[in-house]
Structure formats: structure tokens, C-alpha cells
Short mmCIF file of C-alpha atoms in Angstrom, two decimals:
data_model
loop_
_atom_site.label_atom_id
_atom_site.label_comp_id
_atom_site.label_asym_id
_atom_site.label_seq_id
_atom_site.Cartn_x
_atom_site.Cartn_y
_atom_site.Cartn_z
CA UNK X 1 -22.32 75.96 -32.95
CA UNK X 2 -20.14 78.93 -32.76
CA UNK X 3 -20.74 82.18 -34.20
CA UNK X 4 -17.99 81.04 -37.21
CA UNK X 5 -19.75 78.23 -37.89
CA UNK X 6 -22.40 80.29 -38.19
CA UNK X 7 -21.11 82.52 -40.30
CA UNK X 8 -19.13 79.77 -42.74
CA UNK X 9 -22.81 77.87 -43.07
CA UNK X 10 -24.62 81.05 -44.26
CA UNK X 11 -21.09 82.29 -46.89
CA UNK X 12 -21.26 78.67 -48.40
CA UNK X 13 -25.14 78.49 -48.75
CA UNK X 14 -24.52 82.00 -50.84
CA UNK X 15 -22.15 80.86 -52.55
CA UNK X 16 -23.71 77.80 -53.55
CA UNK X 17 -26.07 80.08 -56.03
CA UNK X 18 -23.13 80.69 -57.76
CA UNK X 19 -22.55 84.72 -55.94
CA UNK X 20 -19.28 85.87 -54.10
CA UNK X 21 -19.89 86.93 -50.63
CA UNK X 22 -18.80 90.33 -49.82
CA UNK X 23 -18.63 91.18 -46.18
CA UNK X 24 -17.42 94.39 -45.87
CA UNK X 25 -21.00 94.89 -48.11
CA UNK X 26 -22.88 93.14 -45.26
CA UNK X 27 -20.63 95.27 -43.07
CA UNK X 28 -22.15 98.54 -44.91
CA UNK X 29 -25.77 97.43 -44.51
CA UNK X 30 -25.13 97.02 -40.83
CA UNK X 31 -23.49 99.91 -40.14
CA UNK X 32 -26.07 102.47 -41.91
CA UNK X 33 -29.12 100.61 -39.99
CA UNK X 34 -27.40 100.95 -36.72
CA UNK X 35 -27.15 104.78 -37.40
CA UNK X 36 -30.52 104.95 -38.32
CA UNK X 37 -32.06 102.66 -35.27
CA UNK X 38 -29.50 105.06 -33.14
CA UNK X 39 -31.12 107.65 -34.30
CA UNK X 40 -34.38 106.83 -34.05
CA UNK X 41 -33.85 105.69 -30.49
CA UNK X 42 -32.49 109.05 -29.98
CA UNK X 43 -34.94 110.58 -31.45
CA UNK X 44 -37.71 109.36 -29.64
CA UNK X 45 -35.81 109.32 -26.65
CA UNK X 46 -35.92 105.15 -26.79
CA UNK X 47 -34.52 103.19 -22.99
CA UNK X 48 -31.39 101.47 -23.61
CA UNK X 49 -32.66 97.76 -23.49
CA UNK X 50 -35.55 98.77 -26.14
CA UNK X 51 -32.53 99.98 -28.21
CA UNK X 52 -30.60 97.12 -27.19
CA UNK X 53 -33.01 94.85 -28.83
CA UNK X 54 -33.84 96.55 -31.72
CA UNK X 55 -30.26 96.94 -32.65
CA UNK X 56 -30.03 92.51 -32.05
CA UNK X 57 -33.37 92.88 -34.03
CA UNK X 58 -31.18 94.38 -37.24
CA UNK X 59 -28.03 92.28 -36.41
CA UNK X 60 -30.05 89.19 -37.02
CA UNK X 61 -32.80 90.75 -39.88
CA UNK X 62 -29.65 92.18 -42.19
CA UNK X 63 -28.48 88.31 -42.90
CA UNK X 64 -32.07 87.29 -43.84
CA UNK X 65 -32.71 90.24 -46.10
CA UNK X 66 -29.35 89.43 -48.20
CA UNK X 67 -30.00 85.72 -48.47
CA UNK X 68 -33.24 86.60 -49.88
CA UNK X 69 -31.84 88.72 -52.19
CA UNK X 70 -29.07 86.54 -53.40
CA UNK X 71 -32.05 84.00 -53.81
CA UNK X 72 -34.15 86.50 -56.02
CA UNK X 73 -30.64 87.04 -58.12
CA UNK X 74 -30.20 83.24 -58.45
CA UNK X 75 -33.73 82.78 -59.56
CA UNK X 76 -33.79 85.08 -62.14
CA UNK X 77 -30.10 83.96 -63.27
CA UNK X 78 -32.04 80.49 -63.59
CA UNK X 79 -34.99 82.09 -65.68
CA UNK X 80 -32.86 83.84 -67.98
CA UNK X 81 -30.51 80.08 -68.42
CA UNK X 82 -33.91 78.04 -69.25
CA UNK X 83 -35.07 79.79 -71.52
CA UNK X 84 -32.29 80.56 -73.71
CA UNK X 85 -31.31 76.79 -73.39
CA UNK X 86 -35.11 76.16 -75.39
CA UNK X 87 -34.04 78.88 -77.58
CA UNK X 88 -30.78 77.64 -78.80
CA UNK X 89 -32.13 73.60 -79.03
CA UNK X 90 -35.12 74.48 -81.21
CA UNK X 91 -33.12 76.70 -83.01
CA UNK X 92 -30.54 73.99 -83.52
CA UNK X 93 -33.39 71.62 -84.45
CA UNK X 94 -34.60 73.42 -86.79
CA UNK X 95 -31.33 73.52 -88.83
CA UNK X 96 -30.50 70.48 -88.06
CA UNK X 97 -33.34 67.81 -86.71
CA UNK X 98 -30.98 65.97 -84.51
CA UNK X 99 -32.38 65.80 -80.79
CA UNK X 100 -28.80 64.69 -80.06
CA UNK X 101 -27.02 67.44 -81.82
CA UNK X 102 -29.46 70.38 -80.98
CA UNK X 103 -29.22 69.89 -77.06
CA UNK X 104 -24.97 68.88 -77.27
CA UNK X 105 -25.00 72.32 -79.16
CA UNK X 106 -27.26 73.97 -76.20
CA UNK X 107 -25.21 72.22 -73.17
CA UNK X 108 -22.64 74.75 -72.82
CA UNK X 109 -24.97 77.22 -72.33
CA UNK X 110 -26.63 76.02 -69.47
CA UNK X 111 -24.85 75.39 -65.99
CA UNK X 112 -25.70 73.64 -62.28
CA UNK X 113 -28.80 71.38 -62.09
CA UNK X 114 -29.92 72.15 -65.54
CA UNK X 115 -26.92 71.39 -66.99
CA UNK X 116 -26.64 68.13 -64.90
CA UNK X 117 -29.96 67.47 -66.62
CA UNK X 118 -28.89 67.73 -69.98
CA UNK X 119 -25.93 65.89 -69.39
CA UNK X 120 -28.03 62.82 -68.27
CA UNK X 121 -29.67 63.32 -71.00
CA UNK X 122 -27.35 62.87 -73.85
CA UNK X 123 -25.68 60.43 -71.74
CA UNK X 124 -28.90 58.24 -71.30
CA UNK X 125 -29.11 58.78 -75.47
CA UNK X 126 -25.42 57.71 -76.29
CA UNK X 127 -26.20 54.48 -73.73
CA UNK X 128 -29.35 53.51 -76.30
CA UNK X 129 -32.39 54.75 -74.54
CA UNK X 130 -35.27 55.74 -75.97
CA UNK X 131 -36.11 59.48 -76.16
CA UNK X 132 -38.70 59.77 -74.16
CA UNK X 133 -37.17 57.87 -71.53
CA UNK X 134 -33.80 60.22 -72.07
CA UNK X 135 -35.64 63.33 -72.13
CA UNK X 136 -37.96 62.51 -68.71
CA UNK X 137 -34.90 64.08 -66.43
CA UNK X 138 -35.21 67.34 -67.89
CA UNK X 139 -39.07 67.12 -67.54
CA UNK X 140 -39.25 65.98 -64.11
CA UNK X 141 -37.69 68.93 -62.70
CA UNK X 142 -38.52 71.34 -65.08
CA UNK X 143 -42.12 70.67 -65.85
CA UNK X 144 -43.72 73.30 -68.57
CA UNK X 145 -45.89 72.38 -71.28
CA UNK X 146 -43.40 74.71 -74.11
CA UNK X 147 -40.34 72.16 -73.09
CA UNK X 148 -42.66 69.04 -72.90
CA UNK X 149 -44.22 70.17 -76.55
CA UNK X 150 -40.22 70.72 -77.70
CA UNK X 151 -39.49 67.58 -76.81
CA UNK X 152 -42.56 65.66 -78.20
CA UNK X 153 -42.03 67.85 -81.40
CA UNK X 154 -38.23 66.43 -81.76
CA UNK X 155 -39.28 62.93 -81.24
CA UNK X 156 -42.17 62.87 -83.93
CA UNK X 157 -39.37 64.23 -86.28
CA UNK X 158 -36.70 62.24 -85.82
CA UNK X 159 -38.56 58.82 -85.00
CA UNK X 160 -41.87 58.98 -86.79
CA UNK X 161 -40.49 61.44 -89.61
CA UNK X 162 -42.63 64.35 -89.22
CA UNK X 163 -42.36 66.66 -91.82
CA UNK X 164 -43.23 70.37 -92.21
CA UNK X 165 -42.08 70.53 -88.59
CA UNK X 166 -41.17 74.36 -88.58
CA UNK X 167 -43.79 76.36 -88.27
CA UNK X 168 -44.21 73.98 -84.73
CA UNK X 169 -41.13 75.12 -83.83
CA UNK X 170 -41.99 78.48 -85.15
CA UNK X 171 -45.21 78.50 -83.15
CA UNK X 172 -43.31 77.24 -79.60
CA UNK X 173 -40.99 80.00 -80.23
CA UNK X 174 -43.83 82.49 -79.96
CA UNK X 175 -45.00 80.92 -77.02
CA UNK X 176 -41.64 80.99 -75.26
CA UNK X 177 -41.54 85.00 -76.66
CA UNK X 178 -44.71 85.46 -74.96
CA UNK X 179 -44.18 83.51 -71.46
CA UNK X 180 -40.72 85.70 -71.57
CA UNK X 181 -42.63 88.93 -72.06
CA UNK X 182 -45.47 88.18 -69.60
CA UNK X 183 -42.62 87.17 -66.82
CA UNK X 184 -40.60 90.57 -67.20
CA UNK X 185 -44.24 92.38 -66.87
CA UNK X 186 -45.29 90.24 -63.80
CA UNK X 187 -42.04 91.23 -62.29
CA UNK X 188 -42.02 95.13 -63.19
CA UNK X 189 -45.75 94.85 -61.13
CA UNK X 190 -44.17 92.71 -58.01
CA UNK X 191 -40.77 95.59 -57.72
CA UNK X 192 -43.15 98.11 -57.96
CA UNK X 193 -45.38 96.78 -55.08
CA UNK X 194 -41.78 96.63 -53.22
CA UNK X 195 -41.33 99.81 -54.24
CA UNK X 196 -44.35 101.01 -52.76
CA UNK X 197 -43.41 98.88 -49.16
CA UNK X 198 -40.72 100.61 -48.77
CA UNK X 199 -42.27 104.32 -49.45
CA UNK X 200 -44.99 103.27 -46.81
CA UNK X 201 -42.19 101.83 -44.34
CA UNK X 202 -40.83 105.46 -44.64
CA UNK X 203 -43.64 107.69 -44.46
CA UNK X 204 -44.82 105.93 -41.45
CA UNK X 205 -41.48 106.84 -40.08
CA UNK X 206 -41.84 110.41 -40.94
CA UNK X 207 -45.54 110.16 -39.64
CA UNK X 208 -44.24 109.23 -36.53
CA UNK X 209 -41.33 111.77 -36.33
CA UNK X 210 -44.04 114.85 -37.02
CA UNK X 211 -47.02 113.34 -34.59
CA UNK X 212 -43.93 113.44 -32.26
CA UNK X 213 -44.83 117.10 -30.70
CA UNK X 214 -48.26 116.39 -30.67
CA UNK X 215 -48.21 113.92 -27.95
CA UNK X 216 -49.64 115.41 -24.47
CA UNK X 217 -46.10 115.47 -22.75
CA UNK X 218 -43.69 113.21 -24.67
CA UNK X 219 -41.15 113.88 -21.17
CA UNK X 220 -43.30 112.39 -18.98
CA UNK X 221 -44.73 109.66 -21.60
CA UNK X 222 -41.50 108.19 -22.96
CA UNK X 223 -41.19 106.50 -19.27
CA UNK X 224 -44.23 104.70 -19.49
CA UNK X 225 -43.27 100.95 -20.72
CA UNK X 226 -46.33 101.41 -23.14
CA UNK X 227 -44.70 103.72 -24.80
CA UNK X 228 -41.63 101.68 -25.19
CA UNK X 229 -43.32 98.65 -26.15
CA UNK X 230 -45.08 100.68 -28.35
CA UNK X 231 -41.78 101.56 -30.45
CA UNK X 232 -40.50 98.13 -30.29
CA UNK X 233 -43.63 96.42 -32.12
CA UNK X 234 -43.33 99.96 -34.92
CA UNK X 235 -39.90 98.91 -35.72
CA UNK X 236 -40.62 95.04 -35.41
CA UNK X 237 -43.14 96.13 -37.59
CA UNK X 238 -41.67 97.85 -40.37
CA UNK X 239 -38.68 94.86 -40.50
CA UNK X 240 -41.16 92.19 -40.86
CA UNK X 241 -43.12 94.12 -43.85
CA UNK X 242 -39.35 94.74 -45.79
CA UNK X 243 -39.01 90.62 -45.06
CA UNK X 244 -41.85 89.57 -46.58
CA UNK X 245 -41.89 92.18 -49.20
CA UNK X 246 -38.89 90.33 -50.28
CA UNK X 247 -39.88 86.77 -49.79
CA UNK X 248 -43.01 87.63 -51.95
CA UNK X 249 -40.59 87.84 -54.60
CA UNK X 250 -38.41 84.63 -53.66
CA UNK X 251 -39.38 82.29 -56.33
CA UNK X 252 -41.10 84.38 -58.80
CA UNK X 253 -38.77 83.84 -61.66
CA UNK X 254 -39.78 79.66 -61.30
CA UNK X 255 -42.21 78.85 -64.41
CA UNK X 256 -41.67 74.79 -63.93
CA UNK X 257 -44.81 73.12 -63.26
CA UNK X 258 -46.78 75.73 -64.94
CA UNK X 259 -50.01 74.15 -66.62
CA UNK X 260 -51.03 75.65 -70.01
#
């Protein structure tokens, strides 16, 4: 597989979340942590292959980082889609107590595998299925007990004949309110523990640039291969805590299969 390939793989897998890829932004990125890895090697008087492999270190970490930031995008884009789309069908119910009518009202709000989901849905209803049945593709990939309870809420009605079904509705609403508010607090907590990666990544740098003069005799030291090695595993270090600071926050905007 040739570099192209390569690269045509990783544009269509970001594009398949539904994002543009912009290279010259990739480009950017690249450029500004050459300059600083430069630097640093400069800096700290670093031996060409060292710098040589950090440099292939950031060539090859850049790609990662953006994926998993296009991911985090996605997810929340998903977040945000779900839970208006329980929004707008009990809201529909409610004025109107047709399962059918309430989630043909909410389709165009939804796209990708959600909307796929409703569509099976409706098209499961129009064929004669029962509800439950109809209603079992949304819940099998999007298992949480506020869509289950919708759903088992708009069957008693419209089936059985529930009546005073309102304040239910009334009362999921609340619930959905609440999961919303608790998931925008839960990630205001995870950005700030980011956040607070990235401040550590950079005093440790600035640590490191003011112990500099305090070494014994950094001219005779910097041709050890300790002291090399030493720099490579820093910087190895400091890449792998910004990776998994972000994959800590790679799918959590997902709420399916949440238990009440």
C-alpha cells in the first residue's frame, strides 16, 4: 500500500463522519510541531537521528490526533441528533398520539444510522408489523431506558388506549432535560482534565528548559546516548499523554446502553 492509498483510506474514513478534510489544516499542524521539535532539538542540542525520529514520531502522531478529534466532533454531532429526535416524537405524540405520525414528523431531523433506523421503522409499520416488533431497530442500537419508556408509552396509547398519557410524556421529558444537563456537565469536567494535560505537557517542557543550566556540564553530557535516549522517551512521553488525553474523550457523548 502506497503512501496515497494511505492517505485516500484515512480522507474517506473522515469523511465518512460526515466532516470535510482540510489538508492544508493538517499541513498547519505539521508544520508548527516540526518548528517546535526543531527547536527543542536545538535547544537541547538533540543528535540528528534522535531528531530524525522524533520528527517521524509527529509525522505519524498528527494523523491520529485529528482522527480522534473528528471522532469526538462526530460523537457529539450524534448526541445532539438523538436527543432532539426524542424531543420532537414525544412532542409530536403528545399533539397528536400517532406513533406513525410523531416519528414521520421527527425523520427529517435525524440523519446516517439513526435515520436508517427510523426509516425501518415506519417502513416495518406501513408493511403491518406490530409496534414492538417495528420499534426493536431503533432499540437495538440505541439502547436507553428514556427511548425504550417512549416507545412503551406510545404503544399503551395507541393500542391499549391509555389515557391521561401526558404528564408520562411530561415526566420523560424531564428525564431527557436532565440526562442532557448531566452530559454537558460530565463533559465541561473531561475538557477541563484535557485542559489540565496539556498545561502539565507544557510546564514539564519549561521544567526541562530551566533545569537545563543546572546540569553538571550539559557539553560534555549531551554526547552520552543516555542523555539522548533520555529526550526521546520525554517527548515520546508527552505525545502519548496528548493521545490518550484525547481518546479518553472518544466516545463520551454515547448514552446507548445506559441502564437506569
Amino acid at each position: 500500500m502506497n503512501l496515497r492509498e494511505v492517505y485516500e483510506r484515512y480522507r474517506k474514513r473522515i469523511e465518512a463522519y460526515g466532516f470535510v478534510y482540510r489538508p492544508y489544516l493538517h499541513t498547519l499542524l505539521l508544520i508548527a510541531m516540526y518548528l517546535g521539535v526543531i527547536l527543542f532539538g536545538f535547544f537541547f542540542r538533540m543528535h540528528t537521528l534522535p531528531l530524525l525520529i522524533l520528527l517521524l514520531s509527529v509525522t505519524l502522531v498528527i494523523p491520529v490526533i485529528l482522527y480522534l478529534q473528528y471522532e469526538y466532533s462526530f460523537e457529539e454531532a450524534c448526541f445532539k441528533e438523538f436527543t432532539s429526535y426524542i424531543q420532537q416524537v414525544s412532542a409530536a405524540f403528545k399533539m397528536h398520539p400517532k406513533i406513525h405520525t410523531a416519528m414521520q414528523e421527527a425523520l427529517p431531523l435525524v440523519s446516517g444510522e439513526l435515520h436508517h433506523c427510523v426509516s425501518e421503522a415506519l417502513s416495518k409499520m406501513n408493511e403491518g408489523e406490530k409496534y414492538e416488533d417495528a420499534l426493536a431497530c431503533i432499540e437495538d442500537k440505541y439502547s436507553i431506558y428514556i427511548l425504550e419508556n417512549l416507545h412503551r408509552l406510545m404503544i399503551a396509547v395507541e393500542v391499549h388506549g391509555a389515557k391521561r398519557f401526558e404528564e408520562g410524556i411530561h415526566l420523560l421529558q424531564d428525564d431527557l432535560d436532565d440526562l442532557i444537563e448531566d452530559m454537558y456537565l460530565h463533559q465541561k469536567e473531561l475538557l477541563a482534565i484535557q485542559k489540565k494535560v496539556y498545561i502539565l505537557c507544557l510546564l514539564s517542557i519549561l521544567i526541562c528548559v530551566l533545569s537545563k543550566n543546572m546540569l553538571m556540564d550539559l557539553y560534555a553530557f549531551e554526547k552520552e546516548l543516555i542523555y539522548q535516549g533520555v529526550l526521546l522517551l520525554f517527548v515520546f512521553s508527552l505525545l502519548c499523554c496528548i493521545i490518550l488525553s484525547q481518546v479518553f474523550l472518544r466516545h463520551s457523548w454515547r448514552i446507548w446502553g445506559n441502564e437506569r
